[in-house]
Coordinates of N, CA and C in Angstrom, one line a residue:
Chain D
D1 N 16.8 -0.4 16.8 CA 16.2 0.5 15.9 C 14.8 1.0 16.2
A2 N 14.2 1.9 15.7 CA 13.2 2.6 16.2 C 12.0 2.0 15.3
G3 N 12.3 1.0 14.4 CA 11.2 0.7 13.6 C 10.6 1.5 12.5
V4 N 9.6 1.3 11.5 CA 8.9 2.1 10.7 C 8.4 3.2 11.4
I5 N 8.8 4.7 10.8 CA 8.2 5.7 11.5 C 7.4 6.4 10.5
Q6 N 6.0 6.9 10.9 CA 5.3 7.4 9.9 C 4.6 8.8 10.6
S7 N 4.5 9.6 9.9 CA 4.2 11.0 10.5 C 3.0 11.6 9.1
P8 N 2.1 12.1 9.8 CA 1.9 12.4 10.9 C 0.7 11.4 11.5
R9 N 0.7 11.2 12.7 CA -0.3 10.2 13.2 C -1.6 10.5 12.8
H10 N -1.9 11.6 12.8 CA -3.5 12.2 12.6 C -3.3 12.9 11.5
E11 N -4.2 13.4 10.7 CA -4.3 14.3 9.6 C -5.8 14.6 9.3
V12 N -6.2 15.9 9.6 CA -7.5 16.1 9.3 C -7.3 17.3 8.4
T13 N -8.2 17.3 7.5 CA -8.0 18.2 6.2 C -9.4 18.2 5.2
E14 N -9.5 19.4 4.8 CA -10.5 19.8 4.0 C -10.7 19.3 2.7
M15 N -11.5 18.8 2.1 CA -11.4 18.3 0.6 C -11.0 19.5 -0.3
G16 N -10.2 18.8 -1.3 CA -9.5 19.9 -2.3 C -7.9 20.1 -1.8
Q17 N -7.6 20.1 -0.5 CA -6.6 20.3 0.3 C -5.3 19.0 -0.5
E18 N -4.2 19.6 -0.3 CA -3.1 18.3 -0.6 C -2.7 17.7 0.7
V19 N -2.3 16.8 0.6 CA -2.1 16.0 1.8 C -1.0 14.9 1.6
T20 N 0.1 15.2 2.4 CA 1.3 14.6 2.3 C 1.9 13.8 3.7
L21 N 1.7 12.2 3.1 CA 1.9 11.4 4.3 C 3.7 10.9 4.2
R22 N 4.1 10.9 5.4 CA 5.8 10.7 5.1 C 6.0 9.2 6.1
C23 N 7.2 8.7 5.7 CA 7.6 7.6 6.2 C 9.0 7.2 6.1
K24 N 9.6 6.6 7.2 CA 11.1 6.4 7.2 C 11.3 4.9 7.7
P25 N 11.7 4.3 6.9 CA 12.0 2.5 6.9 C 12.7 2.2 7.9
I26 N 13.0 1.1 8.5 CA 14.1 0.4 9.2 C 15.3 0.5 8.1
S27 N 16.3 1.1 8.9 CA 17.8 1.2 8.3 C 18.0 0.1 7.9
G28 N 18.5 0.1 6.6 CA 19.0 -1.4 5.8 C 17.9 -2.0 5.0
H29 N 16.9 -1.8 5.2 CA 15.7 -2.5 4.4 C 15.6 -2.1 3.1
D30 N 15.4 -2.9 2.1 CA 15.6 -2.5 0.6 C 14.0 -2.2 0.1
Y31 N 13.2 -2.9 0.8 CA 11.6 -2.7 0.0 C 10.8 -1.8 1.1
L32 N 10.0 -1.1 0.2 CA 9.3 -0.3 1.0 C 8.0 0.0 0.4
F33 N 6.9 -0.4 1.2 CA 5.7 -0.5 1.0 C 4.4 0.6 1.4
W34 N 3.6 1.0 0.5 CA 2.5 2.0 1.0 C 1.0 1.0 1.2
Y35 N 0.5 0.7 2.0 CA -1.2 0.4 1.9 C -1.9 1.2 2.7
R36 N -3.2 0.7 2.1 CA -4.4 1.6 2.8 C -5.6 0.7 3.3
Q37 N -5.8 1.1 4.6 CA -6.8 0.0 5.1 C -8.2 0.9 5.4
T38 N -9.1 0.3 4.9 CA -10.4 0.8 5.2 C -11.4 -0.3 5.6
M39 N -12.6 0.3 5.8 CA -13.6 -0.8 6.7 C -14.4 -1.7 5.5
M40 N -14.1 -0.8 4.4 CA -14.7 -1.6 3.0 C -14.0 -2.3 2.3
R41 N -13.0 -1.8 2.3 CA -11.9 -2.5 1.2 C -10.7 -3.3 1.8
G42 N -10.8 -3.1 3.3 CA -9.5 -3.8 4.0 C -8.1 -3.2 3.7
L43 N -7.1 -4.2 3.3 CA -5.7 -3.4 3.5 C -5.5 -3.8 1.9
E44 N -5.3 -2.6 1.4 CA -5.0 -2.6 -0.4 C -3.3 -1.9 -0.4
L45 N -2.8 -3.1 -1.2 CA -1.5 -2.5 -1.4 C -1.3 -1.3 -2.5
L46 N -0.9 -0.2 -2.1 CA -0.9 0.8 -3.2 C 0.2 1.0 -4.4
I47 N 1.5 0.9 -3.6 CA 2.8 1.1 -4.3 C 3.7 0.2 -3.4
Y48 N 4.7 -0.1 -4.1 CA 6.0 -0.5 -3.3 C 7.2 0.0 -4.2
F49 N 8.4 -0.1 -3.4 CA 9.7 0.4 -3.9 C 10.8 -0.8 -3.7
N50 N 11.6 -0.6 -4.5 CA 12.8 -1.8 -4.3 C 14.0 -0.9 -4.7
N51 N 14.6 -0.5 -3.6 CA 16.0 0.0 -3.8 C 15.7 1.7 -4.3
N52 N 14.8 2.3 -3.7 CA 14.5 3.3 -4.1 C 13.4 3.5 -5.5
V53 N 13.7 2.5 -6.0 CA 12.5 2.6 -7.5 C 10.9 2.0 -7.5
P54 N 10.5 2.7 -7.7 CA 9.1 2.1 -7.7 C 8.8 1.0 -8.8
I55 N 8.2 -0.2 -8.1 CA 8.2 -1.2 -8.7 C 6.9 -1.7 -9.5
D56 N 5.9 -1.7 -8.4 CA 4.6 -1.6 -8.7 C 3.6 -0.7 -8.2
D57 N 2.9 0.2 -9.0 CA 1.8 1.3 -8.7 C 0.8 1.1 -9.2
S58 N 0.3 -0.4 -9.5 CA -1.0 -0.5 -10.1 C -2.1 -0.2 -9.1
G59 N -1.6 -0.3 -7.7 CA -2.9 0.0 -6.7 C -3.0 1.2 -6.3
M60 N -2.6 2.0 -6.8 CA -2.7 3.6 -6.7 C -4.0 3.7 -7.4
P61 N -5.3 4.4 -6.6 CA -6.3 4.7 -7.2 C -6.2 5.9 -8.3
E62 N -5.9 6.3 -8.4 CA -6.1 7.5 -9.7 C -4.6 8.4 -9.4
D63 N -4.6 9.4 -10.6 CA -3.4 10.3 -10.6 C -3.6 11.2 -9.6
R64 N -4.7 11.1 -8.7 CA -4.5 12.1 -7.5 C -3.4 11.8 -6.6
F65 N -3.1 10.5 -6.4 CA -2.2 10.0 -5.5 C -0.6 9.7 -6.4
S66 N 0.6 10.0 -5.7 CA 1.6 10.0 -5.9 C 2.5 9.6 -5.0
A67 N 3.6 8.8 -5.2 CA 4.4 8.6 -4.1 C 6.0 8.6 -4.7
K68 N 6.8 9.1 -3.6 CA 8.4 8.9 -4.1 C 8.9 8.4 -3.1
M69 N 10.2 8.3 -3.2 CA 11.1 7.6 -2.4 C 12.5 8.4 -2.8
P70 N 12.9 9.2 -2.7 CA 14.1 10.4 -3.0 C 15.3 9.6 -2.6
N71 N 15.3 9.0 -1.2 CA 16.5 8.1 -0.6 C 16.2 7.3 0.2
A72 N 17.1 6.3 0.4 CA 16.7 5.1 1.3 C 15.8 4.9 2.7
S73 N 16.0 6.3 2.9 CA 15.6 6.5 4.1 C 14.3 7.3 4.3
F74 N 13.3 7.6 3.1 CA 12.4 8.7 3.3 C 11.5 8.1 2.1
S75 N 10.1 8.2 2.3 CA 9.3 8.2 1.3 C 8.1 9.1 1.6
T76 N 7.4 9.0 0.6 CA 6.2 10.1 0.7 C 4.9 9.6 -0.1
L77 N 3.8 9.9 0.5 CA 2.9 9.5 -0.4 C 1.9 10.8 -0.3
K78 N 1.6 11.7 -1.7 CA 1.0 12.5 -1.6 C -0.5 12.3 -2.4
I79 N -1.3 13.1 -2.0 CA -2.7 13.1 -2.3 C -3.0 14.7 -2.9
Q80 N -3.4 14.9 -3.9 CA -4.0 16.4 -4.6 C -4.6 16.3 -5.8
P81 N -5.9 16.9 -5.4 CA -6.4 17.3 -4.2 C -6.9 15.8 -3.5
S82 N -7.2 16.2 -2.7 CA -8.0 15.1 -1.6 C -9.2 15.2 -1.5
E83 N -9.9 13.8 -1.4 CA -11.4 14.0 -1.3 C -12.1 13.2 -0.2
P84 N -13.3 13.1 0.0 CA -13.8 12.6 1.6 C -13.5 11.2 1.2
R85 N -13.5 10.8 0.0 CA -13.3 8.9 0.0 C -11.9 8.5 0.3
D86 N -11.0 9.7 0.4 CA -9.5 9.2 0.6 C -9.6 8.9 1.9
S87 N -10.3 9.2 3.0 CA -10.4 8.9 4.4 C -10.1 7.5 4.6
A88 N -8.8 7.2 5.4 CA -8.4 5.7 5.6 C -7.0 6.0 6.5
V89 N -6.8 4.8 7.1 CA -5.6 4.6 7.7 C -4.4 4.4 6.4
Y90 N -3.6 5.0 6.4 CA -2.3 4.7 5.7 C -1.3 4.0 6.3
F91 N -0.8 2.8 5.8 CA 0.4 2.2 6.3 C 1.4 2.4 5.3
C92 N 2.8 2.5 6.1 CA 4.0 2.2 5.5 C 4.8 1.0 6.1
A93 N 5.3 0.2 5.1 CA 5.9 -1.0 5.7 C 7.1 -1.3 5.1
S94 N 8.3 -1.8 5.7 CA 9.5 -2.3 5.1 C 10.1 -3.6 5.2
S95 N 10.7 -4.1 4.3 CA 11.3 -5.1 4.4 C 12.8 -5.3 3.7
F96 N 13.4 -6.6 4.1 CA 15.0 -6.4 3.8 C 14.6 -8.0 2.7
G97 N 15.1 -7.6 1.1 CA 15.7 -8.8 0.6 C 14.1 -9.3 0.1
S98 N 14.2 -10.0 -1.1 CA 13.0 -10.6 -1.5 C 12.9 -12.3 -1.3
T99 N 13.4 -12.7 -0.3 CA 13.2 -14.2 0.2 C 12.1 -14.2 1.1
N100 N 11.2 -13.6 0.9 CA 9.8 -13.7 1.5 C 10.1 -13.8 3.1
E101 N 11.1 -12.7 3.4 CA 10.8 -12.0 5.0 C 9.6 -11.3 5.5
K102 N 9.6 -11.1 6.5 CA 8.7 -10.3 6.8 C 8.3 -9.0 6.8
L103 N 7.3 -8.2 6.8 CA 7.0 -6.8 6.6 C 7.0 -6.4 7.9
F104 N 7.6 -5.2 8.2 CA 7.6 -4.3 9.5 C 6.5 -3.2 9.0
F105 N 5.4 -3.1 9.7 CA 4.8 -2.1 9.9 C 4.9 -0.7 10.4
G106 N 4.7 0.6 10.1 CA 4.7 1.6 11.0 C 3.4 1.7 11.8
S107 N 2.9 2.6 12.4 CA 1.6 2.7 13.3 C 0.6 3.6 12.3
G108 N 0.8 3.8 11.3 CA -0.1 4.4 10.3 C -0.3 6.1 10.4
T109 N -1.1 6.4 9.6 CA -1.6 7.7 9.4 C -3.1 7.5 9.3
Q110 N -3.7 8.1 10.3 CA -5.3 8.3 10.2 C -5.7 9.3 9.2
L111 N -6.0 9.6 8.0 CA -6.5 10.3 7.7 C -7.9 10.4 7.4
S112 N -8.2 11.9 7.6 CA -9.8 12.3 7.4 C -9.9 13.6 6.7
V113 N -10.6 13.3 5.6 CA -11.1 14.5 4.8 C -12.5 15.0 4.7
L114 N -12.5 16.1 5.1 CA -13.9 16.5 5.3 C -14.4 17.2 4.4
Chain A
A1 N -4.1 -14.3 -10.3 CA -4.1 -13.5 -9.3 C -3.9 -14.4 -8.3
Q2 N -3.1 -13.5 -7.1 CA -2.6 -14.5 -6.0 C -3.8 -13.5 -5.0
S3 N -4.7 -14.5 -4.1 CA -5.7 -13.9 -3.2 C -6.0 -14.9 -1.9
V4 N -6.2 -14.1 -0.8 CA -6.7 -15.0 0.1 C -8.4 -14.6 0.6
A5 N -8.9 -15.7 1.1 CA -10.2 -15.2 1.9 C -10.1 -15.7 3.3
Q6 N -10.7 -14.8 3.8 CA -11.0 -15.1 5.2 C -12.5 -15.2 5.7
P7 N -13.1 -16.2 5.5 CA -14.5 -16.3 5.4 C -15.3 -15.8 6.9
E8 N -14.8 -15.6 7.7 CA -15.4 -15.2 9.0 C -14.7 -13.8 9.4
D9 N -16.0 -12.6 9.5 CA -15.3 -11.4 10.2 C -15.1 -11.7 11.6
Q10 N -15.8 -12.6 12.3 CA -15.7 -12.3 13.7 C -15.7 -13.9 14.1
V11 N -14.5 -14.0 15.4 CA -14.6 -15.3 15.7 C -14.5 -14.8 17.3
N12 N -15.3 -15.6 18.3 CA -15.5 -15.5 19.6 C -15.2 -16.8 20.1
V13 N -14.0 -16.8 21.2 CA -13.9 -18.2 21.8 C -13.8 -17.8 23.6
A14 N -13.8 -18.8 24.1 CA -13.6 -18.6 25.7 C -12.3 -18.8 25.9
E15 N -11.8 -17.9 26.8 CA -10.7 -18.0 27.5 C -9.9 -19.4 27.6
G16 N -9.2 -19.7 27.2 CA -8.6 -21.4 27.9 C -8.9 -22.4 26.5
N17 N -9.8 -22.2 25.7 CA -10.1 -23.0 24.7 C -9.4 -22.8 23.3
P18 N -9.4 -23.8 22.6 CA -8.6 -23.7 21.8 C -9.3 -22.8 20.5
L19 N -8.3 -22.3 19.8 CA -9.2 -21.3 18.6 C -8.3 -21.5 17.5
T20 N -9.5 -21.2 16.2 CA -9.0 -21.3 15.0 C -9.7 -20.2 14.4
V21 N -8.5 -19.6 13.4 CA -9.2 -18.5 12.3 C -8.6 -19.2 11.1
K22 N -10.0 -19.0 10.1 CA -9.7 -19.6 8.9 C -9.1 -18.8 7.6
C23 N -8.4 -19.5 6.8 CA -7.8 -19.0 5.7 C -7.9 -20.0 4.3
T24 N -8.5 -19.4 3.4 CA -8.2 -20.1 2.2 C -7.5 -19.1 1.2
Y25 N -6.9 -19.9 0.1 CA -6.3 -19.4 -0.6 C -6.2 -19.6 -2.1
S26 N -5.9 -18.8 -3.3 CA -5.9 -19.4 -4.2 C -4.5 -18.4 -4.9
V27 N -3.7 -19.2 -5.6 CA -2.4 -19.0 -6.0 C -2.0 -19.7 -7.4
S28 N -1.3 -18.8 -8.3 CA -0.9 -19.4 -9.5 C 0.8 -20.0 -8.9
G29 N 1.0 -21.1 -8.9 CA 2.5 -21.6 -8.4 C 2.5 -21.9 -6.9
N30 N 3.7 -22.2 -6.4 CA 3.7 -22.3 -4.9 C 3.4 -21.0 -3.9
P31 N 2.4 -21.6 -3.0 CA 2.1 -20.5 -1.9 C 3.1 -19.9 -1.1
Y32 N 3.2 -18.8 -0.9 CA 4.0 -18.2 0.1 C 3.0 -17.3 1.0
L33 N 2.5 -18.0 2.2 CA 1.4 -17.6 2.9 C 1.8 -17.0 4.4
F34 N 1.1 -16.0 4.7 CA 1.6 -15.3 6.1 C 0.2 -15.3 6.8
W35 N 0.4 -14.8 8.1 CA -0.5 -14.2 8.9 C 0.1 -13.3 9.8
Y36 N -0.7 -12.1 10.0 CA 0.0 -11.0 10.7 C -1.5 -10.5 11.6
V37 N -1.2 -9.8 13.0 CA -2.1 -9.2 13.8 C -2.0 -8.1 13.8
Q38 N -3.1 -7.4 14.2 CA -3.3 -6.1 14.3 C -3.7 -5.9 15.8
Y39 N -3.3 -5.2 16.5 CA -3.9 -4.6 17.6 C -4.4 -3.4 17.7
P40 N -5.3 -2.6 18.2 CA -6.0 -1.2 18.3 C -4.9 -0.1 18.1
N41 N -4.9 0.7 17.0 CA -4.1 1.6 16.8 C -2.6 1.4 16.7
R42 N -2.6 0.0 16.2 CA -1.3 -0.4 15.8 C -1.1 -0.6 14.2
G43 N 0.0 -0.8 13.7 CA 0.5 -1.3 12.5 C 0.3 -2.9 12.9
L44 N 0.3 -4.0 11.6 CA 0.4 -5.1 11.5 C 1.8 -5.7 12.1
Q45 N 1.4 -6.8 12.8 CA 3.1 -7.4 13.3 C 2.9 -8.8 12.4
F46 N 4.0 -9.2 12.4 CA 3.9 -10.7 11.5 C 4.1 -11.9 12.8
L47 N 3.2 -12.9 12.4 CA 3.3 -13.8 13.4 C 3.7 -15.0 12.8
L48 N 3.7 -15.5 11.7 CA 4.3 -16.6 11.1 C 4.0 -16.5 9.5
K49 N 4.8 -17.5 8.9 CA 4.8 -17.7 7.6 C 5.1 -19.2 7.0
Y50 N 4.6 -19.4 5.9 CA 4.9 -20.7 5.5 C 5.2 -20.6 4.0
I51 N 6.3 -21.3 3.9 CA 7.1 -21.1 2.3 C 7.3 -22.3 1.8
T52 N 7.9 -23.3 2.5 CA 7.4 -24.5 2.1 C 8.3 -25.7 3.3
G53 N 7.8 -27.1 3.2 CA 8.5 -27.7 4.3 C 7.5 -28.3 5.0
D54 N 7.8 -28.5 6.4 CA 6.5 -28.8 7.2 C 5.3 -28.1 7.2
N55 N 4.1 -29.0 7.3 CA 2.8 -28.3 7.0 C 2.3 -27.5 8.3
L56 N 2.7 -27.9 9.5 CA 2.5 -26.8 10.6 C 3.6 -26.1 10.9
V57 N 3.1 -24.9 10.9 CA 4.4 -23.9 11.1 C 4.0 -23.3 12.7
K58 N 5.0 -22.9 13.4 CA 5.0 -22.3 14.6 C 5.6 -21.0 14.4
G59 N 4.6 -20.2 15.0 CA 5.0 -18.5 14.8 C 5.1 -18.3 16.4
S60 N 5.0 -16.8 16.3 CA 5.0 -15.9 17.7 C 3.4 -16.2 18.8
Y61 N 3.9 -15.7 19.9 CA 2.9 -15.6 21.1 C 1.9 -17.5 21.0
G62 N 2.7 -18.5 20.9 CA 2.3 -19.7 20.8 C 1.1 -20.0 19.7
F63 N 1.0 -19.4 18.7 CA 0.3 -19.5 17.5 C 0.8 -20.3 16.6
E64 N 0.1 -21.1 15.8 CA 0.4 -21.9 14.5 C -0.5 -22.1 13.4
A65 N -0.1 -22.5 12.4 CA -0.6 -22.4 11.3 C -0.7 -23.8 10.3
E66 N -1.6 -24.3 10.0 CA -1.6 -25.6 9.2 C -1.9 -25.3 7.9
F67 N -0.8 -25.8 6.9 CA -0.9 -25.7 5.6 C -1.5 -26.9 5.0
N68 N -2.8 -26.6 4.3 CA -3.4 -28.2 3.8 C -3.5 -27.8 2.2
K69 N -2.6 -28.4 1.3 CA -2.7 -28.0 0.0 C -3.7 -28.5 -0.6
S70 N -4.5 -29.6 -0.3 CA -5.6 -30.4 -0.9 C -6.9 -29.5 -0.7
Q71 N -6.6 -28.7 0.4 CA -8.0 -27.6 0.7 C -7.5 -26.3 0.6
T72 N -6.4 -26.4 -0.1 CA -6.2 -24.8 -0.2 C -6.4 -24.0 0.9
S73 N -6.0 -24.4 2.1 CA -6.2 -23.8 3.5 C -4.9 -23.5 4.2
F74 N -5.0 -22.3 4.8 CA -4.0 -21.9 5.8 C -4.6 -21.5 7.2
H75 N -5.0 -22.1 7.9 CA -5.9 -21.9 9.2 C -4.7 -21.6 10.4
L76 N -5.0 -20.3 11.0 CA -4.4 -20.2 12.1 C -4.9 -20.9 13.7
K77 N -4.1 -21.4 14.4 CA -4.6 -22.2 15.5 C -3.8 -21.7 16.7
K78 N -4.2 -22.0 17.8 CA -3.9 -21.8 19.3 C -4.2 -22.7 20.0
P79 N -3.4 -23.6 21.0 CA -4.4 -24.5 21.7 C -5.4 -24.2 23.0
S80 N -4.4 -22.9 23.4 CA -5.4 -22.3 24.5 C -5.5 -21.0 24.2
A81 N -6.7 -20.2 24.4 CA -6.7 -18.8 24.1 C -6.5 -17.9 25.1
L82 N -6.1 -16.8 24.9 CA -5.9 -15.6 26.2 C -6.7 -14.4 25.9
V83 N -6.9 -13.7 26.5 CA -7.8 -12.6 26.5 C -6.7 -11.4 25.9
S84 N -5.5 -11.5 26.1 CA -4.9 -10.6 25.3 C -4.7 -11.1 23.9
D85 N -5.0 -12.1 23.4 CA -5.1 -12.5 21.9 C -6.1 -11.7 21.2
S86 N -6.8 -11.1 21.6 CA -8.1 -10.5 21.1 C -7.7 -9.5 20.1
A87 N -7.9 -9.5 18.8 CA -7.0 -8.8 17.8 C -7.9 -8.8 16.7
L88 N -7.4 -8.0 15.7 CA -7.6 -8.2 14.3 C -6.4 -9.2 13.7
Y89 N -7.0 -10.4 12.9 CA -5.9 -11.0 12.2 C -6.4 -11.2 10.8
F90 N -4.9 -11.1 10.2 CA -4.8 -10.8 8.8 C -4.2 -12.1 8.0
C91 N -4.5 -12.9 7.1 CA -3.9 -14.3 6.2 C -3.4 -13.4 5.0
A92 N -2.4 -13.6 4.5 CA -1.8 -12.9 3.4 C -1.1 -14.0 2.4
V93 N -1.0 -13.5 1.1 CA -0.2 -14.1 0.3 C 0.7 -13.4 -0.5
R94 N 1.8 -14.0 -0.8 CA 2.7 -13.1 -1.7 C 2.4 -12.8 -3.2
G95 N 2.5 -11.5 -3.6 CA 2.3 -11.4 -5.1 C 3.1 -12.4 -6.0
Q96 N 3.0 -12.2 -7.2 CA 3.7 -12.8 -8.1 C 4.9 -12.4 -8.7
T97 N 5.2 -11.3 -8.3 CA 6.5 -10.7 -8.9 C 7.8 -11.2 -8.2
G98 N 7.6 -11.9 -7.1 CA 8.8 -12.7 -6.6 C 9.4 -11.5 -5.4
A99 N 8.7 -10.3 -5.2 CA 8.8 -9.6 -4.1 C 7.8 -9.8 -2.6
N100 N 8.2 -8.9 -1.8 CA 7.4 -9.4 -0.6 C 6.4 -8.5 -0.5
N101 N 5.7 -8.1 -1.7 CA 4.4 -7.5 -1.8 C 3.2 -8.8 -1.5
L102 N 2.4 -8.2 -0.3 CA 1.7 -9.0 0.1 C 0.1 -8.4 0.1
F103 N -0.5 -9.4 -0.2 CA -2.1 -9.3 -0.5 C -3.1 -10.0 0.5
F104 N -3.6 -9.1 1.4 CA -4.3 -9.5 2.5 C -5.5 -10.0 2.5
G105 N -6.1 -10.7 3.2 CA -7.5 -10.8 3.3 C -8.2 -9.7 4.1
T106 N -9.6 -10.0 4.1 CA -10.4 -8.8 5.0 C -9.8 -9.0 6.2
G107 N -9.6 -9.6 7.2 CA -9.3 -9.6 8.2 C -10.3 -10.3 9.3
T108 N -10.2 -11.0 10.4 CA -10.9 -11.8 11.2 C -10.4 -11.2 12.7
R109 N -11.8 -10.6 13.2 CA -11.4 -10.3 14.4 C -11.9 -11.3 15.3
L110 N -10.8 -11.4 16.3 CA -10.6 -12.4 17.5 C -11.2 -11.8 18.7
T111 N -12.0 -12.2 19.2 CA -12.6 -11.8 20.9 C -12.5 -13.1 21.8
V112 N -11.8 -13.2 22.7 CA -11.3 -14.0 23.8 C -12.3 -13.6 25.0
I113 N -13.1 -14.2 25.2 CA -14.2 -13.9 26.5 C -13.4 -14.5 27.6
P114 N -13.4 -13.5 28.7 CA -12.5 -14.2 30.0 C -13.5 -15.3 30.6

């Protein structure tokens, strides 16, 4: 298995633009998580899905952020409009089952909003 | 709410010496605790987990962690550090919803000095 695949690896955009981050989880995994990593706040859980259904989005900073999982093999995190404070590394992770199994992380998307 | 704290931002240790990376936790109910490692420009990788049972948990790359309920700690240890162990280490605790949503500490940067 190729692991969790995220695209793009790097994204540079201007304030006000729409940004879409993509994630392909490991096949067969039924949980998908979006995390954001910054120096100031560390790793923050933004939202997670179970069987394509959003379970907890309490970590989503504000309405500018939205996430979807249209099928078991694809998820997007969208920021519209983007702001400089959104600059961070965004990680997607997946896991199988709810019996405390480990999370598998993608390599992340480094987002810079100018 | 579930949370973990990593009191040290940075730990330096000489190669060959034992290392300890500290973590304390605060949970309601039974703690489900994890350690992850992050190498530069990579996603997090699972090292080990404590769910129940033996207080000494063994994990990947020769790491182990000791669960101490009275001190609410879950310190990561290794008997003999390698230069290749230099990385960012995260302690994590599972959320309360019963799923694998993890809440991470702020991370500790381990530097092993040759």
